[in-house]
CSV table of C-alpha atoms and ligand atoms in Angstrom, one decimal:
chain,number,residue,atom,x,y,z
M,1013,MET,CA,99.9,66.8,49.0
M,1014,ILE,CA,98.9,70.7,49.9
M,1015,LYS,CA,94.9,70.0,50.1
M,1016,PHE,CA,92.3,73.0,48.9
M,1017,LEU,CA,90.2,72.1,51.6
M,1018,ASP,CA,91.2,69.9,54.5
M,1019,LEU,CA,88.1,69.2,56.9
M,1020,ARG,CA,89.2,66.6,58.5
M,1021,LYS,CA,92.1,68.2,59.9
M,1022,GLN,CA,89.7,71.2,61.1
M,1023,TYR,CA,87.4,68.5,62.8
M,1024,GLU,CA,90.3,67.2,64.4
M,1025,SER,CA,91.2,70.1,66.0
M,1026,ILE,CA,87.7,71.1,67.9
M,1027,ARG,CA,86.7,67.0,68.5
M,1028,GLU,CA,85.3,66.8,71.5
M,1029,GLU,CA,83.6,70.7,71.1
M,1030,ILE,CA,81.6,68.9,68.1
M,1031,ASN,CA,81.1,65.3,69.3
M,1032,GLU,CA,79.4,67.2,72.9
M,1033,ALA,CA,77.2,69.0,70.8
M,1034,ILE,CA,75.6,66.8,68.4
M,1035,LYS,CA,75.3,64.0,71.4
M,1036,ASN,CA,73.3,66.3,73.0
M,1037,VAL,CA,70.8,67.2,70.6
M,1038,ILE,CA,70.6,63.7,69.9
M,1039,LEU,CA,69.6,62.9,73.4
M,1040,ASP,CA,67.0,65.9,73.4
M,1041,SER,CA,65.6,64.6,70.1
M,1042,ALA,CA,65.8,67.9,69.6
M,1043,PHE,CA,66.1,67.6,65.3
M,1044,ILE,CA,64.4,69.6,63.2
M,1045,GLY,CA,63.9,73.5,65.1
M,1046,GLY,CA,64.0,73.6,68.7
M,1047,ARG,CA,66.9,75.3,70.9
M,1048,TYR,CA,69.6,74.5,69.2
M,1049,VAL,CA,68.4,76.4,66.2
M,1050,ALA,CA,66.9,79.0,68.3
M,1051,LYS,CA,70.3,79.5,69.9
M,1052,PHE,CA,72.8,79.6,67.4
M,1053,GLU,CA,70.0,82.1,65.3
M,1054,GLU,CA,71.0,84.0,67.8
M,1055,GLU,CA,74.2,83.7,68.0
M,1056,PHE,CA,75.1,84.5,64.2
M,1057,ALA,CA,72.9,87.3,64.3
M,1058,GLU,CA,75.0,88.9,66.9
M,1059,PHE,CA,77.7,87.6,65.4
M,1060,ILE,CA,77.0,89.6,62.4
M,1061,GLY,CA,75.6,92.7,64.0
M,1062,ALA,CA,71.7,91.9,62.5
M,1063,LYS,CA,68.4,91.4,64.8
M,1064,TYR,CA,67.3,88.5,62.7
M,1065,CYS,CA,69.1,85.5,61.7
M,1066,ILE,CA,66.4,83.0,60.1
M,1067,GLY,CA,68.3,79.4,59.9
M,1068,VAL,CA,67.3,77.5,56.4
M,1069,GLY,CA,68.3,74.3,54.3
M,1070,ASN,CA,70.9,75.9,52.2
M,1071,GLY,CA,72.2,78.5,51.0
M,1072,THR,CA,70.2,78.6,47.9
M,1073,ASP,CA,67.3,78.2,50.0
M,1074,ALA,CA,68.6,81.5,51.7
M,1075,LEU,CA,68.3,83.9,49.0
M,1076,GLU,CA,65.1,82.4,47.2
M,1077,ILE,CA,63.0,82.4,50.1
M,1078,ALA,CA,64.7,86.3,50.9
M,1079,ILE,CA,63.9,86.8,47.4
M,1080,GLU,CA,60.2,85.8,48.0
M,1081,ALA,CA,59.7,87.5,51.5
M,1082,LEU,CA,60.9,90.9,49.7
M,1083,GLU,CA,56.9,90.4,47.5
M,1084,LEU,CA,57.9,92.2,44.6
M,1085,PRO,CA,56.1,92.6,41.4
M,1086,LYS,CA,56.1,88.8,39.6
M,1087,GLY,CA,58.2,89.1,36.5
M,1088,SER,CA,60.4,91.9,38.0
M,1089,GLU,CA,63.9,92.2,36.8
M,1090,ILE,CA,67.1,91.4,39.2
M,1091,ILE,CA,70.4,92.3,38.5
M,1092,VAL,CA,72.9,89.1,39.2
M,1093,PRO,CA,76.9,89.5,38.5
M,1094,ALA,CA,78.0,87.9,35.9
M,1095,LEU,CA,80.7,86.2,37.6
M,1096,THR,CA,78.9,83.8,41.0
M,1097,PHE,CA,77.8,80.8,41.9
M,1098,ILE,CA,75.0,79.8,39.5
M,1099,ALA,CA,73.0,79.9,43.0
M,1100,SER,CA,73.0,83.6,42.8
M,1101,ALA,CA,71.2,83.3,39.3
M,1102,GLU,CA,69.1,80.8,39.9
M,1103,ALA,CA,67.1,82.1,42.7
M,1104,VAL,CA,66.1,84.7,40.9
M,1105,THR,CA,64.6,82.6,38.3
M,1106,ARG,CA,62.9,80.2,41.1
M,1107,SER,CA,61.1,82.7,42.7
M,1108,GLY,CA,59.3,84.2,39.2
M,1109,HIS,CA,61.7,86.7,38.8
M,1110,LYS,CA,64.1,87.4,35.5
M,1111,VAL,CA,67.4,87.3,36.0
M,1112,VAL,CA,68.9,90.8,34.2
M,1113,PHE,CA,73.6,90.0,34.0
M,1114,CYS,CA,75.8,93.0,35.1
M,1115,ASP,CA,79.7,92.5,34.3
M,1116,VAL,CA,81.8,92.9,36.9
M,1117,GLY,CA,85.3,94.7,37.4
M,1118,GLU,CA,89.0,94.0,37.8
M,1119,ASP,CA,87.9,93.5,41.1
M,1120,TYR,CA,85.8,90.3,40.1
M,1121,LEU,CA,82.8,92.3,41.9
M,1122,ILE,CA,79.7,93.9,40.3
M,1123,SER,CA,81.4,97.4,38.4
M,1124,ILE,CA,78.7,99.8,39.4
M,1125,ASP,CA,79.1,101.5,35.7
M,1126,ASP,CA,77.8,98.5,34.0
M,1127,LEU,CA,75.1,98.3,36.8
M,1128,LYS,CA,73.6,101.2,35.9
M,1129,SER,CA,73.6,100.8,32.9
M,1130,LYS,CA,71.1,97.4,33.3
M,1131,ILE,CA,68.8,99.5,35.5
M,1132,THR,CA,65.2,99.6,33.3
M,1133,LYS,CA,61.9,100.5,34.2
M,1134,ARG,CA,61.3,96.8,35.8
M,1135,THR,CA,64.2,96.3,37.3
M,1136,ALA,CA,63.0,95.6,41.2
M,1137,ALA,CA,66.1,94.7,43.1
M,1138,ILE,CA,70.0,94.3,43.0
M,1139,MET,CA,71.7,91.0,44.2
M,1140,VAL,CA,75.3,91.9,45.5
M,1141,VAL,CA,77.5,88.6,46.2
M,1142,HIS,CA,80.7,89.3,47.7
M,1143,LEU,CA,83.0,87.2,45.9
M,1144,TYR,CA,85.8,85.5,47.5
M,1145,GLY,CA,85.3,86.8,50.9
M,1146,HIS,CA,85.7,90.1,49.7
M,1147,PRO,CA,82.5,93.3,50.2
M,1148,CYS,CA,81.3,95.0,47.6
M,1149,ASP,CA,81.2,98.5,46.9
M,1150,MET,CA,78.2,98.9,49.6
M,1151,ASP,CA,78.2,103.1,49.3
M,1152,ARG,CA,77.8,102.9,45.6
M,1153,ILE,CA,75.3,100.5,45.4
M,1154,LEU,CA,73.1,101.7,48.2
M,1155,GLU,CA,73.1,105.1,46.5
M,1156,ILE,CA,72.6,103.6,43.2
M,1157,ALA,CA,69.5,101.4,45.2
M,1158,ASN,CA,68.1,104.9,46.6
M,1159,GLU,CA,68.2,106.2,43.3
M,1160,TYR,CA,66.5,104.3,41.8
M,1161,ASN,CA,64.4,102.7,44.8
M,1162,LEU,CA,65.7,99.6,44.3
M,1163,ARG,CA,65.8,96.4,46.9
M,1164,VAL,CA,69.3,95.1,47.7
M,1165,ILE,CA,69.9,91.8,48.5
M,1166,GLU,CA,72.9,90.3,49.6
M,1167,ASP,CA,74.8,86.8,48.9
M,1168,CYS,CA,77.3,86.6,52.2
M,1169,ALA,CA,77.7,82.6,50.9
M,1170,GLN,CA,81.5,83.9,50.7
M,1171,ALA,CA,81.9,86.0,53.1
M,1172,HIS,CA,80.7,85.8,57.1
M,1173,GLY,CA,82.7,88.0,58.6
M,1174,ALA,CA,83.3,90.1,56.2
M,1175,GLU,CA,83.7,94.1,56.6
M,1176,TYR,CA,83.1,96.8,54.8
M,1177,ASN,CA,83.7,100.1,56.5
M,1178,GLY,CA,84.0,98.4,59.9
M,1179,LYS,CA,80.5,96.6,59.8
M,1180,ARG,CA,80.1,93.7,58.6
M,1181,VAL,CA,78.4,92.5,55.1
M,1182,GLY,CA,75.0,90.9,56.0
M,1183,THR,CA,73.5,94.5,57.5
M,1184,PHE,CA,73.7,96.9,53.8
M,1185,GLY,CA,71.0,95.5,52.5
M,1186,ASP,CA,67.1,94.3,52.8
M,1187,ILE,CA,68.2,91.1,53.2
M,1188,SER,CA,70.9,88.8,53.2
M,1189,ALA,CA,71.5,85.0,52.4
M,1190,PHE,CA,74.5,82.8,54.1
M,1191,SER,CA,75.4,79.3,53.2
M,1192,PHE,CA,77.2,76.6,55.7
M,1193,TYR,CA,78.0,74.4,53.2
M,1194,PRO,CA,81.1,71.9,54.4
M,1195,GLY,CA,83.6,74.1,52.7
M,1196,LYS,CA,82.7,77.8,53.6
M,1197,ASN,CA,84.1,79.4,56.1
M,1198,LEU,CA,81.1,79.0,58.4
M,1199,GLY,CA,80.8,75.6,57.1
M,1200,ALA,CA,77.7,72.4,58.8
M,1201,PHE,CA,78.4,68.6,58.3
M,1202,GLY,CA,75.7,68.7,55.4
M,1203,ASP,CA,73.6,71.2,53.7
M,1204,ALA,CA,72.9,74.8,56.4
M,1205,GLY,CA,71.6,78.4,55.1
M,1206,ALA,CA,70.5,81.1,56.7
M,1207,ILE,CA,68.7,84.8,56.2
M,1208,VAL,CA,69.9,87.6,57.7
M,1209,THR,CA,67.7,90.8,57.9
M,1210,ASN,CA,67.0,94.1,60.3
M,1211,ASN,CA,63.7,94.4,59.1
M,1212,GLN,CA,60.9,92.2,61.5
M,1213,ASN,CA,58.5,92.0,58.5
M,1214,LEU,CA,60.3,89.8,56.2
M,1215,ALA,CA,61.9,88.0,59.8
M,1216,ILE,CA,58.4,87.2,60.0
M,1217,LYS,CA,57.6,86.1,56.3
M,1218,CYS,CA,61.2,84.2,55.9
M,1219,LYS,CA,60.3,82.2,58.8
M,1220,MET,CA,56.9,81.8,57.9
M,1221,ILE,CA,58.2,80.6,54.0
M,1222,ARG,CA,60.6,78.1,55.6
M,1223,ASN,CA,58.4,76.2,57.4
M,1224,HIS,CA,54.5,75.6,55.4
M,1225,GLY,CA,53.8,79.6,55.6
M,1226,ARG,CA,53.0,78.5,59.1
M,1227,LEU,CA,53.8,79.9,62.7
M,1228,ASP,CA,52.5,78.3,64.7
M,1229,LYS,CA,51.2,74.1,64.4
M,1230,TYR,CA,48.9,73.6,61.8
M,1231,ASN,CA,47.8,76.9,61.1
M,1232,HIS,CA,49.0,77.8,57.8
M,1233,GLU,CA,48.7,81.5,56.6
M,1234,PHE,CA,49.3,80.5,53.0
M,1235,GLU,CA,51.7,78.0,51.2
M,1236,GLY,CA,55.4,78.1,52.3
M,1237,ARG,CA,57.7,75.5,51.8
M,1238,ASN,CA,59.9,72.8,54.1
M,1239,SER,CA,63.6,74.0,54.3
M,1240,ARG,CA,64.1,74.4,57.9
M,1241,LEU,CA,67.7,74.0,59.7
M,1242,ASP,CA,68.4,70.6,61.2
M,1243,GLY,CA,69.7,70.9,65.2
M,1244,ILE,CA,72.6,69.0,64.7
M,1245,GLN,CA,74.0,70.8,62.0
M,1246,ALA,CA,73.2,74.3,64.4
M,1247,ALA,CA,74.6,72.6,67.4
M,1248,ILE,CA,77.3,72.0,64.9
M,1249,LEU,CA,77.4,75.7,63.7
M,1250,SER,CA,77.5,77.1,67.1
M,1251,VAL,CA,80.5,75.2,67.9
M,1252,LYS,CA,82.3,76.7,65.0
M,1253,LEU,CA,81.2,80.1,65.2
M,1254,LYS,CA,83.6,80.4,68.0
M,1255,HIS,CA,86.3,79.6,66.4
M,1256,LEU,CA,85.5,81.3,63.3
M,1257,SER,CA,86.9,85.2,63.7
M,1258,ALA,CA,90.1,83.3,64.1
M,1259,TRP,CA,90.2,80.8,60.9
M,1260,ASN,CA,89.5,83.9,59.1
M,1261,ASN,CA,92.5,85.6,60.8
M,1262,HIS,CA,94.1,82.8,60.0
M,1263,ARG,CA,92.9,83.1,55.8
M,1264,GLU,CA,93.9,86.7,56.3
M,1265,TYR,CA,97.7,85.4,57.1
M,1266,VAL,CA,98.2,83.0,54.4
M,1267,ALA,CA,96.7,85.8,51.8
M,1268,SER,CA,99.7,87.9,53.1
M,1269,LEU,CA,102.0,85.4,52.9
M,1270,TYR,CA,100.8,84.5,49.4
M,1271,ASP,CA,100.7,88.0,48.1
M,1272,LYS,CA,104.0,89.2,49.5
M,1273,GLY,CA,105.4,85.7,47.7
M,1274,LEU,CA,103.5,86.3,44.4
M,1275,LYS,CA,103.1,89.9,43.7
M,1276,ASP,CA,106.3,90.4,41.3
M,1277,ILE,CA,106.0,86.4,39.7
M,1278,GLY,CA,105.8,86.2,36.0
M,1279,ASP,CA,101.8,87.8,35.1
M,1280,ILE,CA,100.4,86.9,38.4
M,1281,ILE,CA,97.5,89.3,39.5
M,1282,ILE,CA,97.2,89.2,43.4
M,1283,PRO,CA,93.7,89.6,44.6
M,1284,PRO,CA,92.3,92.5,45.1
M,1285,LYS,CA,91.4,94.4,47.9
M,1286,SER,CA,89.8,97.3,49.2
M,1287,PRO,CA,91.3,99.5,52.0
M,1288,LYS,CA,87.7,99.9,53.3
M,1289,VAL,CA,87.2,96.1,54.1
M,1290,LYS,CA,88.2,93.2,55.9
M,1291,HIS,CA,88.9,90.6,52.9
M,1292,VAL,CA,87.5,86.9,55.1
M,1293,TYR,CA,89.2,85.4,51.9
M,1294,HIS,CA,87.4,82.4,51.4
M,1295,LEU,CA,89.0,82.0,48.5
M,1296,TYR,CA,92.3,83.2,47.0
M,1297,VAL,CA,92.2,83.3,43.4
M,1298,ILE,CA,94.7,84.6,41.0
M,1299,ARG,CA,95.2,85.5,37.7
M,1300,THR,CA,97.6,85.0,35.1
M,1301,LYS,CA,97.1,84.0,31.3
M,1302,LYS,CA,99.4,80.6,32.1
M,1303,ARG,CA,96.5,79.4,34.3
M,1304,ASP,CA,96.3,76.0,32.8
M,1305,GLU,CA,100.1,75.1,32.7
M,1306,LEU,CA,100.6,76.8,36.4
M,1307,ARG,CA,97.8,74.3,37.4
M,1308,HIS,CA,99.2,71.4,35.6
M,1309,TRP,CA,102.9,72.1,36.9
M,1310,LEU,CA,101.3,72.7,40.5
M,1311,LYS,CA,99.3,69.3,40.3
M,1312,GLN,CA,102.4,67.7,39.1
M,1313,ASN,CA,103.5,68.8,42.1
M,1314,ASN,CA,101.2,68.1,44.7
M,1315,ILE,CA,99.3,71.0,45.0
M,1316,GLU,CA,95.5,71.2,44.9
M,1317,THR,CA,93.7,73.9,42.6
M,1318,GLY,CA,90.2,75.3,41.6
M,1319,ILE,CA,88.3,77.5,39.6
M,1320,HIS,CA,85.8,79.6,41.1
M,1321,TYR,CA,83.9,79.3,38.1
M,1322,PRO,CA,85.2,78.2,35.3
M,1323,ILE,CA,82.5,80.0,32.8
M,1324,ALA,CA,80.9,82.9,33.5
M,1325,LEU,CA,77.2,82.4,34.4
M,1326,PRO,CA,76.0,84.1,31.0
M,1327,ASP,CA,77.4,82.0,28.5
M,1328,LEU,CA,76.1,78.7,30.3
M,1329,LYS,CA,73.4,77.1,28.4
M,1330,ALA,CA,71.1,77.5,31.5
M,1331,TYR,CA,71.2,81.2,30.3
M,1332,GLU,CA,71.0,80.5,26.8
M,1333,TYR,CA,67.8,81.4,26.4
M,1334,LEU,CA,68.8,85.1,27.9
M,1335,ASN,CA,70.2,85.7,24.8
M,1336,ASP,CA,72.8,87.5,26.7
M,1337,ASN,CA,75.5,85.2,25.4
M,1338,LYS,CA,76.1,87.3,22.2
M,1339,VAL,CA,76.8,90.5,24.4
M,1340,LYS,CA,80.7,90.6,25.5
M,1341,PHE,CA,81.2,90.0,29.1
M,1342,TYR,CA,84.2,91.2,31.2
M,1343,ALA,CA,83.6,88.0,32.8
M,1344,SER,CA,83.7,85.9,30.2
M,1345,GLU,CA,87.5,86.7,29.6
M,1346,ILE,CA,88.3,86.5,33.7
M,1347,VAL,CA,87.3,82.8,33.4
M,1348,LYS,CA,89.9,81.8,31.2
M,1349,GLU,CA,92.8,82.9,33.0
M,1350,ILE,CA,91.8,82.5,37.2
M,1351,THR,CA,93.0,79.7,39.6
M,1352,SER,CA,92.4,79.4,43.3
M,1353,LEU,CA,95.2,78.7,45.6
M,1354,PRO,CA,95.0,76.5,48.8
M,1355,MET,CA,93.0,78.6,51.0
M,1356,GLY,CA,92.0,77.6,54.8
M,1357,ASP,CA,92.7,77.1,58.2
M,1358,HIS,CA,94.5,73.2,57.6
M,1359,LEU,CA,97.4,75.3,56.2
M,1360,SER,CA,100.9,76.4,58.1
M,1361,GLU,CA,103.2,78.6,56.9
M,1362,SER,CA,105.2,75.7,55.6
M,1363,ASP,CA,102.7,74.6,53.6
M,1364,VAL,CA,101.9,77.9,52.1
M,1365,LEU,CA,105.8,78.8,51.3
M,1366,GLU,CA,105.9,75.7,49.5
M,1367,VAL,CA,103.6,77.2,47.4
M,1368,ILE,CA,104.7,79.6,46.2
M,1369,ASN,CA,108.1,78.2,45.8
M,1370,LYS,CA,106.6,76.0,43.4
M,1371,ILE,CA,105.3,79.0,41.7
M,1372,LYS,CA,108.1,80.4,41.7
M,1373,GLU,CA,109.8,77.5,40.2
M,1374,PHE,CA,107.2,77.8,37.2
M,1375,TYR,CA,107.6,81.1,35.6
M,1376,LEU,CA,111.1,81.7,36.9
M,1377,GLY,CA,113.3,77.7,36.5
K,2356,PLP,C1,77.6,78.4,48.1
K,2356,PLP,C2,77.3,79.4,47.4
K,2356,PLP,C3,75.4,79.9,47.4
K,2356,PLP,C4,75.2,78.4,47.7
K,2356,PLP,O1,75.1,77.9,48.9
K,2356,PLP,P1,74.4,76.1,49.0
K,2356,PLP,O2,74.6,76.1,50.4
K,2356,PLP,O3,75.2,74.9,48.3
K,2356,PLP,O4,72.9,75.8,48.5
K,2356,PLP,C5,75.4,80.8,46.9
K,2356,PLP,N1,75.4,81.7,46.5
K,2356,PLP,C6,77.7,81.8,46.5
K,2356,PLP,C7,78.4,82.9,46.3
K,2356,PLP,C8,77.9,80.6,46.9
K,2356,PLP,O5,79.1,80.8,46.9
């Protein structure tokens, strides 16, 4: 069986370090906030190359709190790509704003041309999603944001350590959100997330929002919420952060094997990659008209695959009210043809070659 993801195997490879870290948090009773959270926040900010990191309960909260901290006029429009996980759009609506979907291009990322056409007088921000671990074209996005005076929120949930022009994502926009959901490139042992920014005022605001609108014990300056990062999760993340670059490099290596093996097979389109980026391959997504048959064949051969995502956001029932399902999105075509192959530090070279061979057999017999 070639697994899509194998968190047990990753744990076995760092078992002692992880067990020790968890034990220390318990012995110190540093369950909520405290020094393990502060330590991880510092380390993660340094890793990304940003001034501030604020740990929160999960990636969706990170997005929502980041948007709230921007204090955009109520009912502002925020542009969100049509191909992403629902959380990117949910955070917009939940913080009192209106989602405006923007199509994606051949590279599965927010389309610069469509982006311009979606800007109105009410547009306040652009949410970019570095989908699958490939950074968006930040030069052009920042150019547009400057021209129209829009804030930029980066959804980095799939792009821990990804780089654009040699700089890590999470440092380009006004504010950025990361998820440490267990299956992400950097994952906790439960829910966890973080906000990253270079703006001190935004950092303080986020810190207050995540903890009931306060910085010290019972001095609540406004109503916030509870979305704190657990000490145990933070300690686990500190251990795993030390391995992240090696794991990301292994993902790149796996992707290079897939690229080489699959580029001329059938109608397969391998993942596009810009020369300006370091891609961290949260997902390795191929495109083919025979998607469903291929997935079925791979399943019969004990190879797990996924689809990210099977339905474009504008086509979801949740967004029926926007009436965007009448508009034709290229994203709606793409989702019928994409599948995600096994990807991660659990894969050996022979696992990857096995996947490639089975795919070749499917197309070439
Ligand atoms: C995982 C993910 C999120 C949400 O993160 P959670 O920690 O699960 O709340 C947001 N956006 C994208 C693109 C994601 O992949």
